[in-house]
mmCIF file of C-alpha atoms and ligand atoms in Angstrom:
data_model
loop_
_atom_site.group_PDB
_atom_site.id
_atom_site.type_symbol
_atom_site.label_atom_id
_atom_site.label_comp_id
_atom_site.label_asym_id
_atom_site.label_seq_id
_atom_site.Cartn_x
_atom_site.Cartn_y
_atom_site.Cartn_z
ATOM 1 C CA MET A 30 108.782 94.651 84.660
ATOM 2 C CA GLN A 31 107.742 91.412 83.063
ATOM 3 C CA VAL A 32 104.951 91.611 80.463
ATOM 4 C CA PRO A 33 102.744 88.548 81.033
ATOM 5 C CA ASP A 34 102.810 85.725 78.491
ATOM 6 C CA VAL A 35 99.683 85.107 76.516
ATOM 7 C CA THR A 36 98.108 81.687 75.999
ATOM 8 C CA ARG A 37 95.310 81.012 73.566
ATOM 9 C CA THR A 38 94.390 77.399 74.249
ATOM 10 C CA VAL A 39 92.670 75.789 77.194
ATOM 11 C CA ALA A 40 95.357 73.082 77.337
ATOM 12 C CA ALA A 41 98.170 75.659 77.678
ATOM 13 C CA LEU A 42 96.195 77.587 80.288
ATOM 14 C CA ARG A 43 95.581 74.451 82.357
ATOM 15 C CA GLU A 44 99.201 73.406 82.100
ATOM 16 C CA ARG A 45 100.387 76.719 83.578
ATOM 17 C CA VAL A 46 97.725 76.737 86.263
ATOM 18 C CA GLY A 47 98.451 73.089 87.107
ATOM 19 C CA THR A 48 102.167 73.826 87.553
ATOM 20 C CA TRP A 49 101.399 76.709 89.926
ATOM 21 C CA ARG A 50 98.922 74.644 91.862
ATOM 22 C CA ARG A 51 101.395 71.801 92.348
ATOM 23 C CA ALA A 52 103.823 74.385 93.740
ATOM 24 C CA GLY A 53 101.179 75.335 96.317
ATOM 25 C CA ASP A 54 100.194 78.703 94.801
ATOM 26 C CA ARG A 55 96.651 80.087 94.881
ATOM 27 C CA ILE A 56 95.340 81.278 91.524
ATOM 28 C CA ALA A 57 93.110 84.301 90.940
ATOM 29 C CA LEU A 58 91.213 85.001 87.735
ATOM 30 C CA VAL A 59 90.204 88.428 86.436
ATOM 31 C CA PRO A 60 87.838 88.065 83.478
ATOM 32 C CA THR A 61 87.815 91.078 81.112
ATOM 33 C CA MET A 62 86.970 91.994 77.566
ATOM 34 C CA GLY A 63 90.237 93.935 77.264
ATOM 35 C CA ALA A 64 90.613 97.675 76.581
ATOM 36 C CA LEU A 65 91.944 97.777 80.115
ATOM 37 C CA HIS A 66 91.734 100.888 82.261
ATOM 38 C CA ASP A 67 92.496 101.734 85.876
ATOM 39 C CA GLY A 68 89.271 100.028 86.976
ATOM 40 C CA HIS A 69 90.490 96.708 85.590
ATOM 41 C CA LEU A 70 93.961 97.253 87.047
ATOM 42 C CA ALA A 71 92.374 97.754 90.475
ATOM 43 C CA LEU A 72 90.729 94.336 90.066
ATOM 44 C CA VAL A 73 94.071 92.823 89.105
ATOM 45 C CA ARG A 74 95.774 94.410 92.128
ATOM 46 C CA ARG A 75 93.006 93.018 94.313
ATOM 47 C CA ALA A 76 93.570 89.594 92.750
ATOM 48 C CA ARG A 77 97.278 89.933 93.612
ATOM 49 C CA GLU A 78 96.400 90.532 97.258
ATOM 50 C CA GLU A 79 94.313 87.361 97.314
ATOM 51 C CA ALA A 80 96.541 84.937 95.422
ATOM 52 C CA GLU A 81 100.126 84.209 94.438
ATOM 53 C CA ARG A 82 99.235 83.901 90.735
ATOM 54 C CA VAL A 83 96.954 86.069 88.619
ATOM 55 C CA VAL A 84 95.450 85.169 85.255
ATOM 56 C CA VAL A 85 93.675 87.919 83.298
ATOM 57 C CA THR A 86 91.362 86.771 80.533
ATOM 58 C CA ILE A 87 90.769 88.964 77.497
ATOM 59 C CA PHE A 88 87.883 87.900 75.299
ATOM 60 C CA VAL A 89 85.325 90.127 73.626
ATOM 61 C CA ASN A 90 82.405 87.761 74.009
ATOM 62 C CA PRO A 91 80.064 87.924 71.022
ATOM 63 C CA LYS A 92 77.319 86.109 72.920
ATOM 64 C CA GLN A 93 76.726 88.977 75.322
ATOM 65 C CA PHE A 94 76.249 91.648 72.643
ATOM 66 C CA GLY A 95 72.837 92.184 71.041
ATOM 67 C CA PRO A 96 72.541 92.522 67.250
ATOM 68 C CA ALA A 97 72.315 96.341 67.503
ATOM 69 C CA GLU A 98 75.168 96.631 70.024
ATOM 70 C CA ASP A 99 78.807 97.600 69.593
ATOM 71 C CA PHE A 100 80.530 94.179 69.293
ATOM 72 C CA GLY A 101 82.307 95.197 66.081
ATOM 73 C CA ARG A 102 83.355 98.560 67.491
ATOM 74 C CA TYR A 103 84.463 97.271 70.888
ATOM 75 C CA PRO A 104 88.162 98.257 71.251
ATOM 76 C CA ARG A 105 90.669 95.419 70.839
ATOM 77 C CA THR A 106 93.998 96.516 72.271
ATOM 78 C CA GLU A 107 95.751 93.333 73.339
ATOM 79 C CA GLU A 108 99.357 94.541 73.104
ATOM 80 C CA ARG A 109 98.577 97.685 75.102
ATOM 81 C CA ASP A 110 96.608 95.605 77.625
ATOM 82 C CA ARG A 111 99.523 93.225 78.124
ATOM 83 C CA ALA A 112 101.892 96.144 78.637
ATOM 84 C CA LEU A 113 99.553 97.569 81.303
ATOM 85 C CA LEU A 114 99.592 94.213 83.063
ATOM 86 C CA ALA A 115 103.389 94.132 83.304
ATOM 87 C CA GLY A 116 104.385 93.226 86.847
ATOM 88 C CA LEU A 117 100.721 92.723 87.844
ATOM 89 C CA ALA A 118 99.515 89.573 86.084
ATOM 90 C CA ASP A 119 101.322 86.284 85.494
ATOM 91 C CA LEU A 120 99.407 85.202 82.426
ATOM 92 C CA VAL A 121 96.902 86.497 79.890
ATOM 93 C CA PHE A 122 94.412 84.027 78.476
ATOM 94 C CA ALA A 123 93.138 85.416 75.169
ATOM 95 C CA PRO A 124 91.318 82.644 73.336
ATOM 96 C CA SER A 125 89.937 82.937 69.808
ATOM 97 C CA GLY A 126 86.217 82.903 69.082
ATOM 98 C CA GLU A 127 86.562 79.329 67.755
ATOM 99 C CA THR A 128 88.284 78.152 70.944
ATOM 100 C CA MET A 129 85.450 79.497 73.049
ATOM 101 C CA TYR A 130 82.627 78.586 70.663
ATOM 102 C CA PRO A 131 83.634 75.731 68.358
ATOM 103 C CA PRO A 132 81.268 74.916 65.488
ATOM 104 C CA GLY A 133 78.082 73.384 66.836
ATOM 105 C CA PHE A 134 78.463 74.966 70.280
ATOM 106 C CA GLY A 135 75.098 74.329 71.863
ATOM 107 C CA THR A 136 75.184 75.192 75.569
ATOM 108 C CA THR A 137 73.716 78.236 77.271
ATOM 109 C CA VAL A 138 73.988 79.004 80.973
ATOM 110 C CA SER A 139 70.920 80.892 82.087
ATOM 111 C CA VAL A 140 70.630 82.139 85.665
ATOM 112 C CA ALA A 141 67.061 82.919 86.672
ATOM 113 C CA GLY A 142 66.336 85.438 89.434
ATOM 114 C CA PRO A 143 68.821 88.324 89.396
ATOM 115 C CA SER A 144 68.973 88.229 85.558
ATOM 116 C CA ALA A 145 65.390 89.458 85.367
ATOM 117 C CA GLY A 146 64.690 93.169 84.985
ATOM 118 C CA LEU A 147 67.058 96.153 84.576
ATOM 119 C CA GLU A 148 69.851 95.102 82.157
ATOM 120 C CA GLY A 149 67.925 91.884 81.560
ATOM 121 C CA ASP A 150 65.021 93.911 80.120
ATOM 122 C CA VAL A 151 67.118 96.376 78.154
ATOM 123 C CA ARG A 152 69.596 93.820 76.763
ATOM 124 C CA PRO A 153 67.718 90.554 76.180
ATOM 125 C CA GLY A 154 70.099 87.589 76.068
ATOM 126 C CA HIS A 155 73.031 89.595 77.457
ATOM 127 C CA PHE A 156 73.182 87.796 80.769
ATOM 128 C CA ASP A 157 72.864 84.345 79.194
ATOM 129 C CA GLY A 158 75.868 85.189 77.025
ATOM 130 C CA MET A 159 77.766 86.589 79.983
ATOM 131 C CA ALA A 160 76.991 83.637 82.279
ATOM 132 C CA THR A 161 77.902 81.148 79.536
ATOM 133 C CA VAL A 162 81.322 82.677 78.920
ATOM 134 C CA VAL A 163 82.067 83.198 82.622
ATOM 135 C CA ALA A 164 81.132 79.579 83.400
ATOM 136 C CA LYS A 165 83.457 78.454 80.614
ATOM 137 C CA LEU A 166 86.311 80.652 81.840
ATOM 138 C CA PHE A 167 85.868 79.337 85.388
ATOM 139 C CA ILE A 168 85.940 75.721 84.211
ATOM 140 C CA GLN A 169 88.841 76.358 81.845
ATOM 141 C CA ALA A 170 91.063 78.150 84.350
ATOM 142 C CA GLN A 171 90.252 76.181 87.513
ATOM 143 C CA ALA A 172 91.233 79.165 89.648
ATOM 144 C CA ASP A 173 90.669 79.479 93.392
ATOM 145 C CA LEU A 174 88.919 82.817 93.106
ATOM 146 C CA ALA A 175 87.725 85.364 90.591
ATOM 147 C CA VAL A 176 87.534 89.128 91.073
ATOM 148 C CA PHE A 177 84.545 91.083 89.712
ATOM 149 C CA GLY A 178 83.843 94.801 89.893
ATOM 150 C CA GLU A 179 80.757 96.098 91.671
ATOM 151 C CA LYS A 180 80.152 98.533 88.809
ATOM 152 C CA ASP A 181 78.280 95.763 87.002
ATOM 153 C CA TRP A 182 76.305 95.010 90.137
ATOM 154 C CA GLN A 183 73.669 92.851 88.458
ATOM 155 C CA GLN A 184 76.368 90.816 86.675
ATOM 156 C CA LEU A 185 78.149 90.254 89.985
ATOM 157 C CA GLN A 186 74.993 88.890 91.638
ATOM 158 C CA ILE A 187 74.328 86.577 88.689
ATOM 159 C CA VAL A 188 77.891 85.229 88.803
ATOM 160 C CA ARG A 189 77.629 84.664 92.549
ATOM 161 C CA LEU A 190 74.373 82.759 92.186
ATOM 162 C CA MET A 191 75.712 80.703 89.282
ATOM 163 C CA VAL A 192 78.766 79.695 91.335
ATOM 164 C CA ARG A 193 76.545 78.680 94.226
ATOM 165 C CA ASP A 194 73.976 76.858 92.100
ATOM 166 C CA LEU A 195 76.536 74.914 90.056
ATOM 167 C CA ASP A 196 78.883 74.239 92.988
ATOM 168 C CA LEU A 197 81.724 75.777 91.009
ATOM 169 C CA PRO A 198 84.806 75.398 93.195
ATOM 170 C CA LEU A 199 85.924 79.017 93.408
ATOM 171 C CA ARG A 200 85.278 82.133 95.449
ATOM 172 C CA VAL A 201 83.859 85.293 93.869
ATOM 173 C CA VAL A 202 85.587 88.373 95.263
ATOM 174 C CA PRO A 203 83.752 91.675 94.689
ATOM 175 C CA HIS A 204 85.675 94.924 94.300
ATOM 176 C CA PRO A 205 84.153 98.403 94.819
ATOM 177 C CA VAL A 206 83.414 100.653 91.836
ATOM 178 C CA VAL A 207 86.565 102.485 90.720
ATOM 179 C CA ARG A 208 85.846 106.160 89.892
ATOM 180 C CA ASP A 209 87.741 109.046 88.362
ATOM 181 C CA ALA A 210 88.482 112.127 90.478
ATOM 182 C CA HIS A 211 84.993 113.464 89.609
ATOM 183 C CA GLY A 212 83.147 110.325 90.632
ATOM 184 C CA LEU A 213 82.557 108.872 87.158
ATOM 185 C CA ALA A 214 82.685 105.067 87.255
ATOM 186 C CA LEU A 215 85.522 103.934 84.972
ATOM 187 C CA SER A 216 84.483 102.083 81.843
ATOM 188 C CA SER A 217 86.103 101.293 78.480
ATOM 189 C CA ARG A 218 83.191 103.076 76.821
ATOM 190 C CA ASN A 219 84.018 106.407 78.557
ATOM 191 C CA LEU A 220 86.728 106.857 75.907
ATOM 192 C CA ARG A 221 83.956 107.603 73.423
ATOM 193 C CA LEU A 222 82.619 110.584 75.425
ATOM 194 C CA SER A 223 83.294 114.077 74.049
ATOM 195 C CA GLU A 224 84.455 116.721 76.502
ATOM 196 C CA GLY A 225 80.913 118.085 76.914
ATOM 197 C CA GLU A 226 79.485 114.578 77.346
ATOM 198 C CA LEU A 227 82.141 113.784 79.925
ATOM 199 C CA ALA A 228 81.058 116.762 82.017
ATOM 200 C CA VAL A 229 77.456 115.489 81.946
ATOM 201 C CA ALA A 230 78.514 111.903 82.653
ATOM 202 C CA ARG A 231 80.457 113.016 85.712
ATOM 203 C CA SER A 232 77.278 114.229 87.387
ATOM 204 C CA LEU A 233 75.636 110.782 87.367
ATOM 205 C CA ASN A 234 77.218 109.717 90.626
ATOM 206 C CA ARG A 235 76.127 112.964 92.277
ATOM 207 C CA VAL A 236 72.514 112.360 91.235
ATOM 208 C CA LEU A 237 72.685 108.858 92.672
ATOM 209 C CA ALA A 238 74.145 110.205 95.909
ATOM 210 C CA ASP A 239 71.327 112.794 96.108
ATOM 211 C CA VAL A 240 68.684 110.103 95.614
ATOM 212 C CA ARG A 241 70.382 107.904 98.211
ATOM 213 C CA ASP A 242 70.356 110.793 100.693
ATOM 214 C CA ALA A 243 66.758 111.723 99.860
ATOM 215 C CA LEU A 244 65.695 108.149 100.592
ATOM 216 C CA ARG A 245 66.450 108.797 104.263
ATOM 217 C CA HIS A 246 63.459 111.083 104.525
ATOM 218 C CA THR A 247 61.430 110.694 101.294
ATOM 219 C CA ALA A 248 59.269 107.850 100.020
ATOM 220 C CA VAL A 249 60.978 105.686 97.392
ATOM 221 C CA GLU A 250 58.878 106.635 94.335
ATOM 222 C CA GLU A 251 59.206 110.330 95.136
ATOM 223 C CA ALA A 252 62.985 110.133 95.544
ATOM 224 C CA LEU A 253 63.325 108.164 92.287
ATOM 225 C CA ALA A 254 61.101 110.637 90.418
ATOM 226 C CA ALA A 255 63.299 113.509 91.636
ATOM 227 C CA GLY A 256 66.380 111.592 90.457
ATOM 228 C CA ARG A 257 64.845 111.010 87.008
ATOM 229 C CA ARG A 258 64.054 114.735 86.725
ATOM 230 C CA ALA A 259 67.600 115.652 87.777
ATOM 231 C CA LEU A 260 69.043 113.358 85.085
ATOM 232 C CA ALA A 261 66.801 114.820 82.365
ATOM 233 C CA GLU A 262 67.628 118.382 83.459
ATOM 234 C CA GLY A 263 71.332 117.522 83.733
ATOM 235 C CA GLY A 264 71.632 116.860 79.995
ATOM 236 C CA PHE A 265 71.472 113.072 80.027
ATOM 237 C CA GLY A 266 69.830 111.224 77.141
ATOM 238 C CA PRO A 267 67.267 108.454 77.498
ATOM 239 C CA LEU A 268 67.169 106.764 80.890
ATOM 240 C CA ASP A 269 66.923 102.974 80.783
ATOM 241 C CA TYR A 270 66.304 102.710 84.504
ATOM 242 C CA LEU A 271 66.820 104.274 87.893
ATOM 243 C CA ALA A 272 65.718 101.677 90.397
ATOM 244 C CA LEU A 273 65.974 100.745 94.044
ATOM 245 C CA VAL A 274 66.425 97.011 94.417
ATOM 246 C CA GLU A 275 67.167 94.281 96.888
ATOM 247 C CA PRO A 276 70.979 93.901 96.572
ATOM 248 C CA GLU A 277 71.194 90.158 95.886
ATOM 249 C CA THR A 278 67.956 89.275 94.125
ATOM 250 C CA LEU A 279 67.647 92.606 92.256
ATOM 251 C CA ARG A 280 63.930 92.608 93.049
ATOM 252 C CA PRO A 281 62.488 96.161 93.014
ATOM 253 C CA LEU A 282 61.913 97.652 96.446
ATOM 254 C CA PRO A 283 58.829 99.829 96.895
ATOM 255 C CA ALA A 284 60.177 100.890 100.310
ATOM 256 C CA LEU A 285 63.454 100.742 102.208
ATOM 257 C CA PRO A 286 63.515 97.477 104.150
ATOM 258 C CA ALA A 287 63.985 97.891 107.893
ATOM 259 C CA GLY A 288 67.434 96.888 109.054
ATOM 260 C CA ARG A 289 68.756 95.982 105.599
ATOM 261 C CA SER A 290 70.613 97.931 102.936
ATOM 262 C CA ALA A 291 69.362 98.353 99.379
ATOM 263 C CA ARG A 292 71.058 99.163 96.077
ATOM 264 C CA LEU A 293 70.291 102.044 93.760
ATOM 265 C CA LEU A 294 71.112 101.273 90.121
ATOM 266 C CA ALA A 295 71.040 103.461 87.024
ATOM 267 C CA ALA A 296 71.627 103.023 83.295
ATOM 268 C CA VAL A 297 71.447 106.167 81.219
ATOM 269 C CA ARG A 298 72.776 107.401 77.911
ATOM 270 C CA VAL A 299 75.049 110.336 77.204
ATOM 271 C CA GLY A 300 75.413 110.756 73.450
ATOM 272 C CA ASP A 301 75.714 107.197 72.187
ATOM 273 C CA VAL A 302 77.458 105.942 75.327
ATOM 274 C CA ARG A 303 75.500 103.962 77.873
ATOM 275 C CA LEU A 304 76.609 104.564 81.467
ATOM 276 C CA LEU A 305 75.974 102.193 84.352
ATOM 277 C CA ASP A 306 76.427 103.094 87.980
ATOM 278 C CA ASN A 307 75.151 102.036 91.378
ATOM 279 C CA VAL A 308 75.467 102.929 95.042
ATOM 280 C CA GLU A 309 74.636 101.264 98.301
ATOM 281 C CA VAL A 310 71.679 102.668 100.195
ATOM 282 C CA PRO A 311 72.391 101.902 103.850
ATOM 283 C CA ALA A 312 69.696 100.534 106.111
ATOM 284 C CA PRO A 313 67.661 103.407 107.534
ATOM 285 C CA SER A 314 68.775 104.433 110.994
ATOM 286 C CA VAL A 315 66.307 104.685 113.869
ATOM 287 C CA ARG A 316 66.515 108.472 113.549
ATOM 288 C CA ASP A 317 65.583 108.338 109.827
ATOM 289 C CA GLN A 318 62.636 106.139 110.638
ATOM 290 C CA THR A 319 61.269 108.458 113.299
ATOM 291 C CA GLY A 320 61.760 111.535 111.058
ATOM 292 C CA SER A 321 58.918 113.344 109.340
ATOM 293 C CA ALA A 322 58.700 111.133 106.212
ATOM 294 C CA PRO A 323 57.664 107.455 106.189
ATOM 295 C CA VAL A 324 60.826 105.843 104.756
ATOM 296 C CA ASN A 325 59.489 102.338 105.257
ATOM 297 C CA ARG A 326 56.257 102.846 103.397
ATOM 298 C CA PRO A 327 55.808 103.164 99.630
ATOM 299 C CA ALA A 328 54.463 106.477 98.308
ATOM 300 C CA SER A 329 50.676 106.360 98.435
HETATM 301 O O1 PAF B 419 82.369 92.521 82.739
HETATM 302 C C1 PAF B 419 82.878 92.136 81.673
HETATM 303 O O2 PAF B 419 83.838 92.711 81.154
HETATM 304 C C2 PAF B 419 82.305 90.921 80.972
HETATM 305 O O3 PAF B 419 80.938 90.850 81.144
HETATM 306 C C3 PAF B 419 82.983 89.617 81.384
HETATM 307 C C4 PAF B 419 82.738 89.310 82.861
HETATM 308 C C5 PAF B 419 84.466 89.680 81.118
HETATM 309 C C6 PAF B 419 82.408 88.437 80.588
HETATM 310 O O4 PAF B 419 82.614 88.609 79.227
#
């Protein structure tokens, strides 16, 4: 199977994309920071279903890491990544830091609304850095669509809003969270978990599922408090958040909205690894609403 070529300049990227476009092909983009795993490959396969040509970008974006974060330690495995993409992607775009941020680079894309709260509180500046690089990649590649994983739910909503607000001419295609056989959402950072930490990490999705189920008959604050206790008792480290939010705006929900689904998001540490996960909380059914607990009212 053919290992995809790598280009490092915007001109070379546009030349390849332009050739494909003139031949009538649709082009899908899968932005990544490399260290690819099965979760990324699922996004690439999804991109393949949507378009004739697939470009995977690999760029560890310094602007979305805080000063105390793991930018230096983030795994850089380009040759391995390209081998994994054999037969799946047509091209890898792996620009240098200078190509993305030439001296004097002065532009920041900041998306108000869904950037506020949750990751936005814990990682100040992260979403500005993310939105800036994603906007650049979109403009550089001129693809028809881009595939993003739902694991980074807040990121996905920010990208969607940015595309709408800036009239960027591409479609954002979401892809469900990819999990291991035990329900752990795949992430490059999972590689740093010890065996014991992995066992703890694998229970995160179960806690989220329990909270989601409890929300059918328990008031929101009560269900979240039970989830926080379960995480502490389950061996997790500090919890950054466990929150029920409106899926698109990420605004906190004090109660389940009638007739609409919500999203339950968590960020919690195991050892020095930060895990993110989220699940859909379906709209309460009529039966839930007529049950013993007031699902549509906040805890008093
Ligand atoms: O999700 C990621 O890996 C990154 O945030 C992204 C979208 C590639 C931008 O650097």
